[in-house]
Amino acid sequence: MVESFEQRFATYCGVGHCVGVSSGTDALRFALMAAGVARGDTVITVSNTFIATAEAICQAGAAPAFVDVDARTLTLDPEQLRHFLESACTRDPYTGRRVTRQSWSPVSAIVPVHLFGQMANMDEILAIAAEHDLFVIEDACQAHGAAYFSDRRQQWCMAGAMGDAAAFSFYPGKNLGGCGEAGAITTNNARVADRCRMLRNHGQSRKYVHDVEGYNGRLDAIQAGILDVKLPHLSTWNERRRNVAARYDAAFADHPLIVGPHTAGRSAPVFHLYVVRVPQRESVQMRLADAGIETGIHYPIPLHRTAAYAHAGFPAGDLAVTEEAAAQILSLPIFPTLSQDDQAHVIERVLEAVGTAPLEFA
Ligand SMILES: *Cc1c(COP(=O)(O)O)cnc(C)c1O
């Protein structure tokens, strides 16, 4: 059952290999380790993501370095990435590798996050990675089915098919979800896939032959079976999410205070979340809650501001775009079965809650 799902998901993503694992977090950790991230390395990612992105980096033995995001897409900003590599890093004259100036730690990988179902600017990121000899592990945990038109390859590429490897989560709330914890790695690199297979199963190459120390990180057959049944519906569900997003877009297009999500022309997002920016977010959220409409904030505290990553060395104010967005973002209800009537009600209440007074952004 696991192999059947792995094969179908690999085909869906347009990659050579899929390795089912027990969560998206394990998928990220195994992908980083299998690609070659070593203890003491630095791995670059963003701060506005679910904490699992940074956990996986640390648990693979590396330290996270956070760079700022593009103000419109809220995904890794290639300019900021380049700036970090050029100003916060230098070249080790002995190894020839990029190392951080602060701790002389080799920078070995980048983890772009396809946040909210919107793909990061992969052409630029992959070009910078190639220049500096860095692995790229996509965090595609929110982007099952998202696509990106690559100018370099002159074709549409699926999330999970562009980096050295990618991590997916099938947590029940994701665009494709199991009935419990599940995840997968996708890659075109057979060696990376083989190493992930070993890592998920106690480092075994054959039964009781342990080549490396591994983990208990297998994908349960029952989850694989459920995912196999659900996968054929994913495109339809994503299409419905896009329709919901298009209706929100139309409703807020001319509003002076609500800033909708930006979709780059070369991107086909799958709207895991529909995130707007509004002034006085807390009061808007409270008014919506009073009207029985649940909203979310993804995420209220950027990782560099959490206690867990205070030691990472990115003080408050370091990531201006990330920090400003964190105070304004609000995730509105979106799911494939959201009816037009219910959505119309949500829109009406959002417009009411935000008002039209030219208030300052909080
Ligand atoms: C859900 C998620 C993860 C982690 O996946 P789990 O299956 O919960 O371990 C990692 N990164 C992002 C961006 C996510 O949304």
GROMACS .gro file of C-alpha atoms and ligand atoms in nm:
model
  377
    1MET     CA    1   0.000   0.000   0.000
    2VAL     CA    2   0.286   0.233   0.087
    3GLU     CA    3   0.465   0.159  -0.238
    4SER     CA    4   0.148   0.205  -0.441
    5PHE     CA    5   0.090   0.549  -0.290
    6GLU     CA    6   0.456   0.644  -0.328
    7GLN     CA    7   0.444   0.562  -0.696
    8ARG     CA    8   0.123   0.754  -0.758
    9PHE     CA    9   0.239   1.058  -0.566
   10ALA     CA   10   0.573   1.060  -0.750
   11THR     CA   11   0.382   1.056  -1.079
   12TYR     CA   12   0.149   1.331  -0.959
   13CYS     CA   13   0.446   1.554  -0.872
   14GLY     CA   14   0.639   1.461  -1.184
   15VAL     CA   15   0.941   1.321  -0.999
   16GLY     CA   16   1.133   0.995  -1.009
   17HIS     CA   17   1.100   0.898  -0.644
   18CYS     CA   18   0.868   0.937  -0.348
   19VAL     CA   19   0.947   0.808   0.000
   20GLY     CA   20   0.657   0.793   0.245
   21VAL     CA   21   0.738   0.890   0.603
   22SER     CA   22   0.553   0.952   0.926
   23SER     CA   23   0.519   1.333   0.904
   24GLY     CA   24   0.618   1.643   0.715
   25THR     CA   25   0.871   1.720   0.987
   26ASP     CA   26   1.041   1.382   0.935
   27ALA     CA   27   1.027   1.437   0.560
   28LEU     CA   28   1.219   1.765   0.597
   29ARG     CA   29   1.471   1.621   0.842
   30PHE     CA   30   1.540   1.309   0.635
   31ALA     CA   31   1.561   1.508   0.312
   32LEU     CA   32   1.817   1.748   0.465
   33MET     CA   33   2.026   1.463   0.607
   34ALA     CA   34   2.004   1.255   0.290
   35ALA     CA   35   2.099   1.549   0.067
   36GLY     CA   36   2.416   1.593   0.273
   37VAL     CA   37   2.353   1.854   0.544
   38ALA     CA   38   2.603   1.777   0.819
   39ARG     CA   39   2.631   1.855   1.189
   40GLY     CA   40   2.750   2.211   1.240
   41ASP     CA   41   2.623   2.338   0.903
   42THR     CA   42   2.399   2.639   0.856
   43VAL     CA   43   2.076   2.607   0.658
   44ILE     CA   44   1.897   2.915   0.528
   45THR     CA   45   1.521   2.944   0.553
   46VAL     CA   46   1.247   3.195   0.637
   47SER     CA   47   1.110   3.296   0.973
   48ASN     CA   48   0.741   3.316   0.874
   49THR     CA   49   0.673   2.945   0.858
   50PHE     CA   50   0.545   2.666   1.076
   51ILE     CA   51   0.807   2.585   1.339
   52ALA     CA   52   0.865   2.237   1.191
   53THR     CA   53   1.081   2.392   0.917
   54ALA     CA   54   1.335   2.511   1.175
   55GLU     CA   55   1.297   2.204   1.397
   56ALA     CA   56   1.393   1.977   1.109
   57ILE     CA   57   1.700   2.190   1.032
   58CYS     CA   58   1.820   2.175   1.394
   59GLN     CA   59   1.737   1.808   1.433
   60ALA     CA   60   1.940   1.735   1.122
   61GLY     CA   61   2.231   1.886   1.317
   62ALA     CA   62   2.240   2.228   1.150
   63ALA     CA   63   2.157   2.581   1.262
   64PRO     CA   64   1.884   2.785   1.092
   65ALA     CA   65   1.966   3.123   0.940
   66PHE     CA   66   1.655   3.330   0.873
   67VAL     CA   67   1.628   3.564   0.576
   68ASP     CA   68   1.346   3.801   0.497
   69VAL     CA   69   1.061   3.744   0.253
   70ASP     CA   70   0.916   3.925  -0.045
   71ALA     CA   71   0.655   4.175   0.077
   72ARG     CA   72   0.393   4.066  -0.177
   73THR     CA   73   0.425   3.686  -0.185
   74LEU     CA   74   0.562   3.640   0.168
   75THR     CA   75   0.798   3.373   0.034
   76LEU     CA   76   1.180   3.373   0.048
   77ASP     CA   77   1.313   3.690  -0.117
   78PRO     CA   78   1.598   3.601  -0.356
   79GLU     CA   79   1.750   3.948  -0.307
   80GLN     CA   80   1.765   3.897   0.069
   81LEU     CA   81   1.906   3.549   0.014
   82ARG     CA   82   2.183   3.689  -0.201
   83HIS     CA   83   2.243   3.968   0.048
   84PHE     CA   84   2.280   3.716   0.334
   85LEU     CA   85   2.523   3.499   0.139
   86GLU     CA   86   2.731   3.798   0.037
   87SER     CA   87   2.734   4.010   0.352
   88ALA     CA   88   2.678   3.772   0.645
   89CYS     CA   89   2.894   3.499   0.489
   90THR     CA   90   3.240   3.476   0.346
   91ARG     CA   91   3.451   3.221   0.161
   92ASP     CA   92   3.661   2.983   0.368
   93PRO     CA   93   4.002   3.003   0.198
   94TYR     CA   94   4.084   2.639   0.285
   95THR     CA   95   3.762   2.463   0.185
   96GLY     CA   96   3.638   2.719  -0.067
   97ARG     CA   97   3.292   2.697   0.093
   98ARG     CA   98   3.058   2.973   0.200
   99VAL     CA   99   3.072   3.006   0.579
  100THR     CA  100   2.890   3.239   0.815
  101ARG     CA  101   3.106   3.522   0.946
  102GLN     CA  102   2.951   3.485   1.292
  103SER     CA  103   3.039   3.119   1.361
  104TRP     CA  104   3.238   3.011   1.054
  105SER     CA  105   2.972   2.748   0.993
  106PRO     CA  106   2.948   2.608   0.638
  107VAL     CA  107   2.624   2.707   0.465
  108SER     CA  108   2.504   2.387   0.299
  109ALA     CA  109   2.137   2.423   0.207
  110ILE     CA  110   1.837   2.649   0.149
  111VAL     CA  111   1.483   2.556   0.250
  112PRO     CA  112   1.234   2.773   0.060
  113VAL     CA  113   0.882   2.739   0.198
  114HIS     CA  114   0.592   2.732  -0.048
  115LEU     CA  115   0.380   2.918   0.204
  116PHE     CA  116  -0.002   2.914   0.193
  117GLY     CA  117   0.017   2.704  -0.127
  118GLN     CA  118   0.215   2.968  -0.316
  119MET     CA  119   0.546   2.859  -0.463
  120ALA     CA  120   0.863   3.049  -0.380
  121ASN     CA  121   1.060   3.212  -0.663
  122MET     CA  122   1.241   2.889  -0.751
  123ASP     CA  123   1.429   3.000  -1.064
  124GLU     CA  124   1.611   3.273  -0.872
  125ILE     CA  125   1.664   3.059  -0.563
  126LEU     CA  126   1.802   2.765  -0.764
  127ALA     CA  127   2.036   2.996  -0.955
  128ILE     CA  128   2.177   3.142  -0.633
  129ALA     CA  129   2.206   2.792  -0.484
  130ALA     CA  130   2.401   2.674  -0.788
  131GLU     CA  131   2.638   2.971  -0.761
  132HIS     CA  132   2.721   2.882  -0.401
  133ASP     CA  133   2.696   2.506  -0.425
  134LEU     CA  134   2.398   2.473  -0.188
  135PHE     CA  135   2.130   2.203  -0.169
  136VAL     CA  136   1.771   2.318  -0.209
  137ILE     CA  137   1.509   2.130  -0.008
  138GLU     CA  138   1.158   2.259  -0.079
  139ASP     CA  139   0.917   2.278   0.213
  140ALA     CA  140   0.609   2.183   0.010
  141CYS     CA  141   0.402   2.092   0.316
  142GLN     CA  142   0.136   2.351   0.218
  143ALA     CA  143   0.165   2.318  -0.158
  144HIS     CA  144   0.045   1.979  -0.287
  145GLY     CA  145  -0.032   2.042  -0.652
  146ALA     CA  146   0.098   2.399  -0.675
  147ALA     CA  147   0.290   2.477  -0.994
  148TYR     CA  148   0.544   2.731  -1.113
  149PHE     CA  149   0.646   2.827  -1.462
  150SER     CA  150   1.022   2.798  -1.483
  151ASP     CA  151   1.173   3.039  -1.735
  152ARG     CA  152   1.496   2.843  -1.721
  153ARG     CA  153   1.332   2.510  -1.800
  154GLN     CA  154   1.060   2.669  -2.015
  155GLN     CA  155   0.791   2.455  -1.853
  156TRP     CA  156   0.549   2.435  -1.565
  157CYS     CA  157   0.699   2.250  -1.267
  158MET     CA  158   0.508   2.104  -0.975
  159ALA     CA  159   0.591   2.185  -0.615
  160GLY     CA  160   0.832   1.918  -0.500
  161ALA     CA  161   0.992   1.870  -0.842
  162MET     CA  162   1.239   2.157  -0.857
  163GLY     CA  163   1.483   2.125  -0.567
  164ASP     CA  164   1.723   1.845  -0.475
  165ALA     CA  165   1.437   1.706  -0.269
  166ALA     CA  166   1.109   1.826  -0.119
  167ALA     CA  167   0.904   1.757   0.191
  168PHE     CA  168   0.526   1.710   0.200
  169SER     CA  169   0.300   1.675   0.501
  170PHE     CA  170  -0.026   1.481   0.492
  171TYR     CA  171  -0.145   1.607   0.829
  172PRO     CA  172  -0.527   1.595   0.811
  173GLY     CA  173  -0.562   1.972   0.762
  174LYS     CA  174  -0.334   1.992   0.455
  175ASN     CA  175  -0.461   2.004   0.096
  176LEU     CA  176  -0.401   1.627   0.085
  177GLY     CA  177  -0.439   1.477   0.430
  178GLY     CA  178  -0.449   1.134   0.591
  179CYS     CA  179  -0.647   1.040   0.901
  180GLY     CA  180  -0.346   1.104   1.122
  181GLU     CA  181   0.021   1.188   1.084
  182ALA     CA  182   0.190   1.124   0.749
  183GLY     CA  183   0.441   1.279   0.512
  184ALA     CA  184   0.661   1.215   0.210
  185ILE     CA  185   0.985   1.314   0.041
  186THR     CA  186   0.994   1.365  -0.335
  187THR     CA  187   1.317   1.375  -0.533
  188ASN     CA  188   1.470   1.299  -0.870
  189ASN     CA  189   1.788   1.180  -0.701
  190ALA     CA  190   1.790   0.801  -0.648
  191ARG     CA  191   2.069   0.824  -0.390
  192VAL     CA  192   1.876   1.077  -0.182
  193ALA     CA  193   1.565   0.855  -0.204
  194ASP     CA  194   1.760   0.548  -0.091
  195ARG     CA  195   1.909   0.731   0.205
  196CYS     CA  196   1.564   0.858   0.306
  197ARG     CA  197   1.437   0.499   0.292
  198MET     CA  198   1.715   0.394   0.528
  199LEU     CA  199   1.668   0.689   0.764
  200ARG     CA  200   1.293   0.629   0.800
  201ASN     CA  201   1.353   0.266   0.896
  202HIS     CA  202   1.624   0.262   1.166
  203GLY     CA  203   1.907   0.298   0.916
  204GLN     CA  204   1.838  -0.047   0.777
  205SER     CA  205   1.957  -0.148   0.432
  206ARG     CA  206   1.834  -0.504   0.495
  207LYS     CA  207   1.649  -0.648   0.791
  208TYR     CA  208   1.868  -0.597   1.100
  209VAL     CA  209   2.154  -0.463   0.892
  210HIS     CA  210   2.188  -0.106   1.015
  211ASP     CA  211   2.423   0.097   0.797
  212VAL     CA  212   2.360   0.423   0.981
  213GLU     CA  213   2.171   0.530   1.290
  214GLY     CA  214   1.821   0.603   1.167
  215TYR     CA  215   1.476   0.677   1.300
  216ASN     CA  216   1.133   0.525   1.340
  217GLY     CA  217   0.976   0.737   1.069
  218ARG     CA  218   0.781   0.508   0.839
  219LEU     CA  219   0.452   0.589   0.667
  220ASP     CA  220   0.170   0.372   0.807
  221ALA     CA  221   0.002   0.151   0.550
  222ILE     CA  222  -0.340   0.269   0.668
  223GLN     CA  223  -0.243   0.631   0.594
  224ALA     CA  224  -0.101   0.534   0.256
  225GLY     CA  225  -0.427   0.355   0.171
  226ILE     CA  226  -0.636   0.659   0.261
  227LEU     CA  227  -0.403   0.893   0.074
  228ASP     CA  228  -0.417   0.665  -0.230
  229VAL     CA  229  -0.797   0.692  -0.233
  230LYS     CA  230  -0.791   1.070  -0.184
  231LEU     CA  231  -0.512   1.157  -0.431
  232PRO     CA  232  -0.731   1.131  -0.746
  233HIS     CA  233  -0.955   1.405  -0.596
  234LEU     CA  234  -0.672   1.646  -0.513
  235SER     CA  235  -0.686   1.839  -0.843
  236THR     CA  236  -1.060   1.896  -0.806
  237TRP     CA  237  -1.023   2.006  -0.445
  238ASN     CA  238  -0.743   2.244  -0.539
  239GLU     CA  239  -0.956   2.384  -0.821
  240ARG     CA  240  -1.236   2.450  -0.573
  241ARG     CA  241  -0.993   2.627  -0.343
  242ARG     CA  242  -0.888   2.842  -0.639
  243ASN     CA  243  -1.252   2.930  -0.706
  244VAL     CA  244  -1.302   3.031  -0.344
  245ALA     CA  245  -0.984   3.242  -0.364
  246ALA     CA  246  -1.102   3.407  -0.687
  247ARG     CA  247  -1.431   3.508  -0.522
  248TYR     CA  248  -1.245   3.661  -0.226
  249ASP     CA  249  -1.009   3.836  -0.471
  250ALA     CA  250  -1.302   3.989  -0.656
  251ALA     CA  251  -1.476   4.097  -0.336
  252PHE     CA  252  -1.169   4.273  -0.194
  253ALA     CA  253  -1.010   4.398  -0.515
  254ASP     CA  254  -1.115   4.762  -0.478
  255HIS     CA  255  -1.116   4.778  -0.102
  256PRO     CA  256  -0.889   5.053   0.032
  257LEU     CA  257  -0.779   4.865   0.343
  258ILE     CA  258  -0.780   4.492   0.265
  259VAL     CA  259  -0.471   4.367   0.086
  260GLY     CA  260  -0.531   4.028  -0.073
  261PRO     CA  261  -0.268   3.766  -0.147
  262HIS     CA  262  -0.046   3.834  -0.446
  263THR     CA  263  -0.009   3.566  -0.710
  264ALA     CA  264   0.297   3.606  -0.930
  265GLY     CA  265   0.217   3.565  -1.299
  266ARG     CA  266   0.427   3.252  -1.326
  267SER     CA  267   0.267   3.079  -1.030
  268ALA     CA  268  -0.040   2.856  -0.993
  269PRO     CA  269  -0.103   2.843  -0.618
  270VAL     CA  270  -0.331   2.595  -0.441
  271PHE     CA  271  -0.446   2.823  -0.156
  272HIS     CA  272  -0.381   2.603   0.143
  273LEU     CA  273  -0.470   2.927   0.316
  274TYR     CA  274  -0.621   3.254   0.198
  275VAL     CA  275  -0.435   3.528   0.383
  276VAL     CA  276  -0.523   3.896   0.370
  277ARG     CA  277  -0.358   4.191   0.540
  278VAL     CA  278  -0.584   4.423   0.735
  279PRO     CA  279  -0.538   4.718   0.969
  280GLN     CA  280  -0.621   4.658   1.336
  281ARG     CA  281  -0.613   4.284   1.282
  282GLU     CA  282  -0.697   4.192   1.644
  283SER     CA  283  -1.023   4.383   1.646
  284VAL     CA  284  -1.118   4.256   1.301
  285GLN     CA  285  -1.055   3.901   1.416
  286MET     CA  286  -1.260   3.955   1.731
  287ARG     CA  287  -1.554   4.098   1.538
  288LEU     CA  288  -1.547   3.802   1.303
  289ALA     CA  289  -1.532   3.560   1.596
  290ASP     CA  290  -1.838   3.733   1.745
  291ALA     CA  291  -2.015   3.670   1.414
  292GLY     CA  292  -1.925   3.301   1.440
  293ILE     CA  293  -1.649   3.315   1.178
  294GLU     CA  294  -1.327   3.146   1.273
  295THR     CA  295  -1.008   3.294   1.132
  296GLY     CA  296  -0.642   3.211   1.189
  297ILE     CA  297  -0.303   3.381   1.199
  298HIS     CA  298  -0.025   3.203   1.014
  299TYR     CA  299   0.191   3.281   1.197
  300PRO     CA  300   0.158   3.532   1.482
  301ILE     CA  301   0.520   3.504   1.605
  302PRO     CA  302   0.798   3.477   1.346
  303LEU     CA  303   1.038   3.198   1.444
  304HIS     CA  304   1.330   3.433   1.515
  305ARG     CA  305   1.110   3.599   1.778
  306THR     CA  306   1.007   3.275   1.952
  307ALA     CA  307   1.178   3.161   2.272
  308ALA     CA  308   1.270   2.837   2.094
  309TYR     CA  309   1.490   3.019   1.841
  310ALA     CA  310   1.603   3.320   2.043
  311HIS     CA  311   1.952   3.164   2.039
  312ALA     CA  312   1.962   3.167   1.656
  313GLY     CA  313   2.100   3.520   1.666
  314PHE     CA  314   1.838   3.716   1.471
  315PRO     CA  315   1.720   3.994   1.704
  316ALA     CA  316   1.393   4.181   1.679
  317GLY     CA  317   1.389   4.417   1.384
  318ASP     CA  318   1.621   4.199   1.176
  319LEU     CA  319   1.350   4.083   0.935
  320ALA     CA  320   1.141   4.392   0.874
  321VAL     CA  321   0.903   4.252   0.610
  322THR     CA  322   0.837   3.934   0.808
  323GLU     CA  323   0.773   4.124   1.129
  324GLU     CA  324   0.542   4.379   0.968
  325ALA     CA  325   0.340   4.105   0.798
  326ALA     CA  326   0.306   3.907   1.121
  327ALA     CA  327   0.111   4.197   1.273
  328GLN     CA  328  -0.132   4.231   0.980
  329ILE     CA  329  -0.205   3.887   0.835
  330LEU     CA  330  -0.538   3.715   0.880
  331SER     CA  331  -0.635   3.377   0.732
  332LEU     CA  332  -0.995   3.365   0.614
  333PRO     CA  333  -1.200   3.044   0.588
  334ILE     CA  334  -1.108   2.839   0.283
  335PHE     CA  335  -1.171   2.475   0.203
  336PRO     CA  336  -1.296   2.290  -0.106
  337THR     CA  337  -1.654   2.254   0.018
  338LEU     CA  338  -1.705   2.614   0.132
  339SER     CA  339  -2.038   2.705  -0.027
  340GLN     CA  340  -2.096   3.028  -0.219
  341ASP     CA  341  -2.365   3.128   0.031
  342ASP     CA  342  -2.140   3.075   0.330
  343GLN     CA  343  -1.859   3.257   0.159
  344ALA     CA  344  -2.084   3.550   0.072
  345HIS     CA  345  -2.173   3.573   0.441
  346VAL     CA  346  -1.803   3.567   0.537
  347ILE     CA  347  -1.724   3.840   0.283
  348GLU     CA  348  -2.008   4.059   0.409
  349ARG     CA  349  -1.885   4.023   0.768
  350VAL     CA  350  -1.523   4.087   0.674
  351LEU     CA  351  -1.618   4.408   0.494
  352GLU     CA  352  -1.824   4.511   0.794
  353ALA     CA  353  -1.547   4.425   1.043
  354VAL     CA  354  -1.276   4.610   0.856
  355GLY     CA  355  -1.492   4.911   0.771
  356THR     CA  356  -1.369   5.172   0.527
  357ALA     CA  357  -1.231   5.435   0.760
  358PRO     CA  358  -0.877   5.517   0.649
  359LEU     CA  359  -0.720   5.375   0.967
  360GLU     CA  360  -0.349   5.327   0.995
  361PHE     CA  361  -0.217   4.976   0.967
  362ALA     CA  362  -0.145   4.846   1.317
  363LIG     C1  363   0.253   2.124   0.828
  363LIG     C2  364   0.384   2.183   0.799
  363LIG     C3  365   0.504   2.117   0.832
  363LIG     C4  366   0.514   1.994   0.915
  363LIG     O1  367   0.435   1.888   0.881
  363LIG     P1  368   0.388   1.780   0.991
  363LIG     O2  369   0.330   1.671   0.908
  363LIG     O3  370   0.291   1.848   1.080
  363LIG     O4  371   0.511   1.736   1.064
  363LIG     C5  372   0.623   2.176   0.791
  363LIG     N1  373   0.626   2.292   0.725
  363LIG     C6  374   0.513   2.359   0.693
  363LIG     C7  375   0.523   2.487   0.617
  363LIG     C8  376   0.389   2.307   0.732
  363LIG     O5  377   0.277   2.376   0.703
   0.00000   0.00000   0.00000
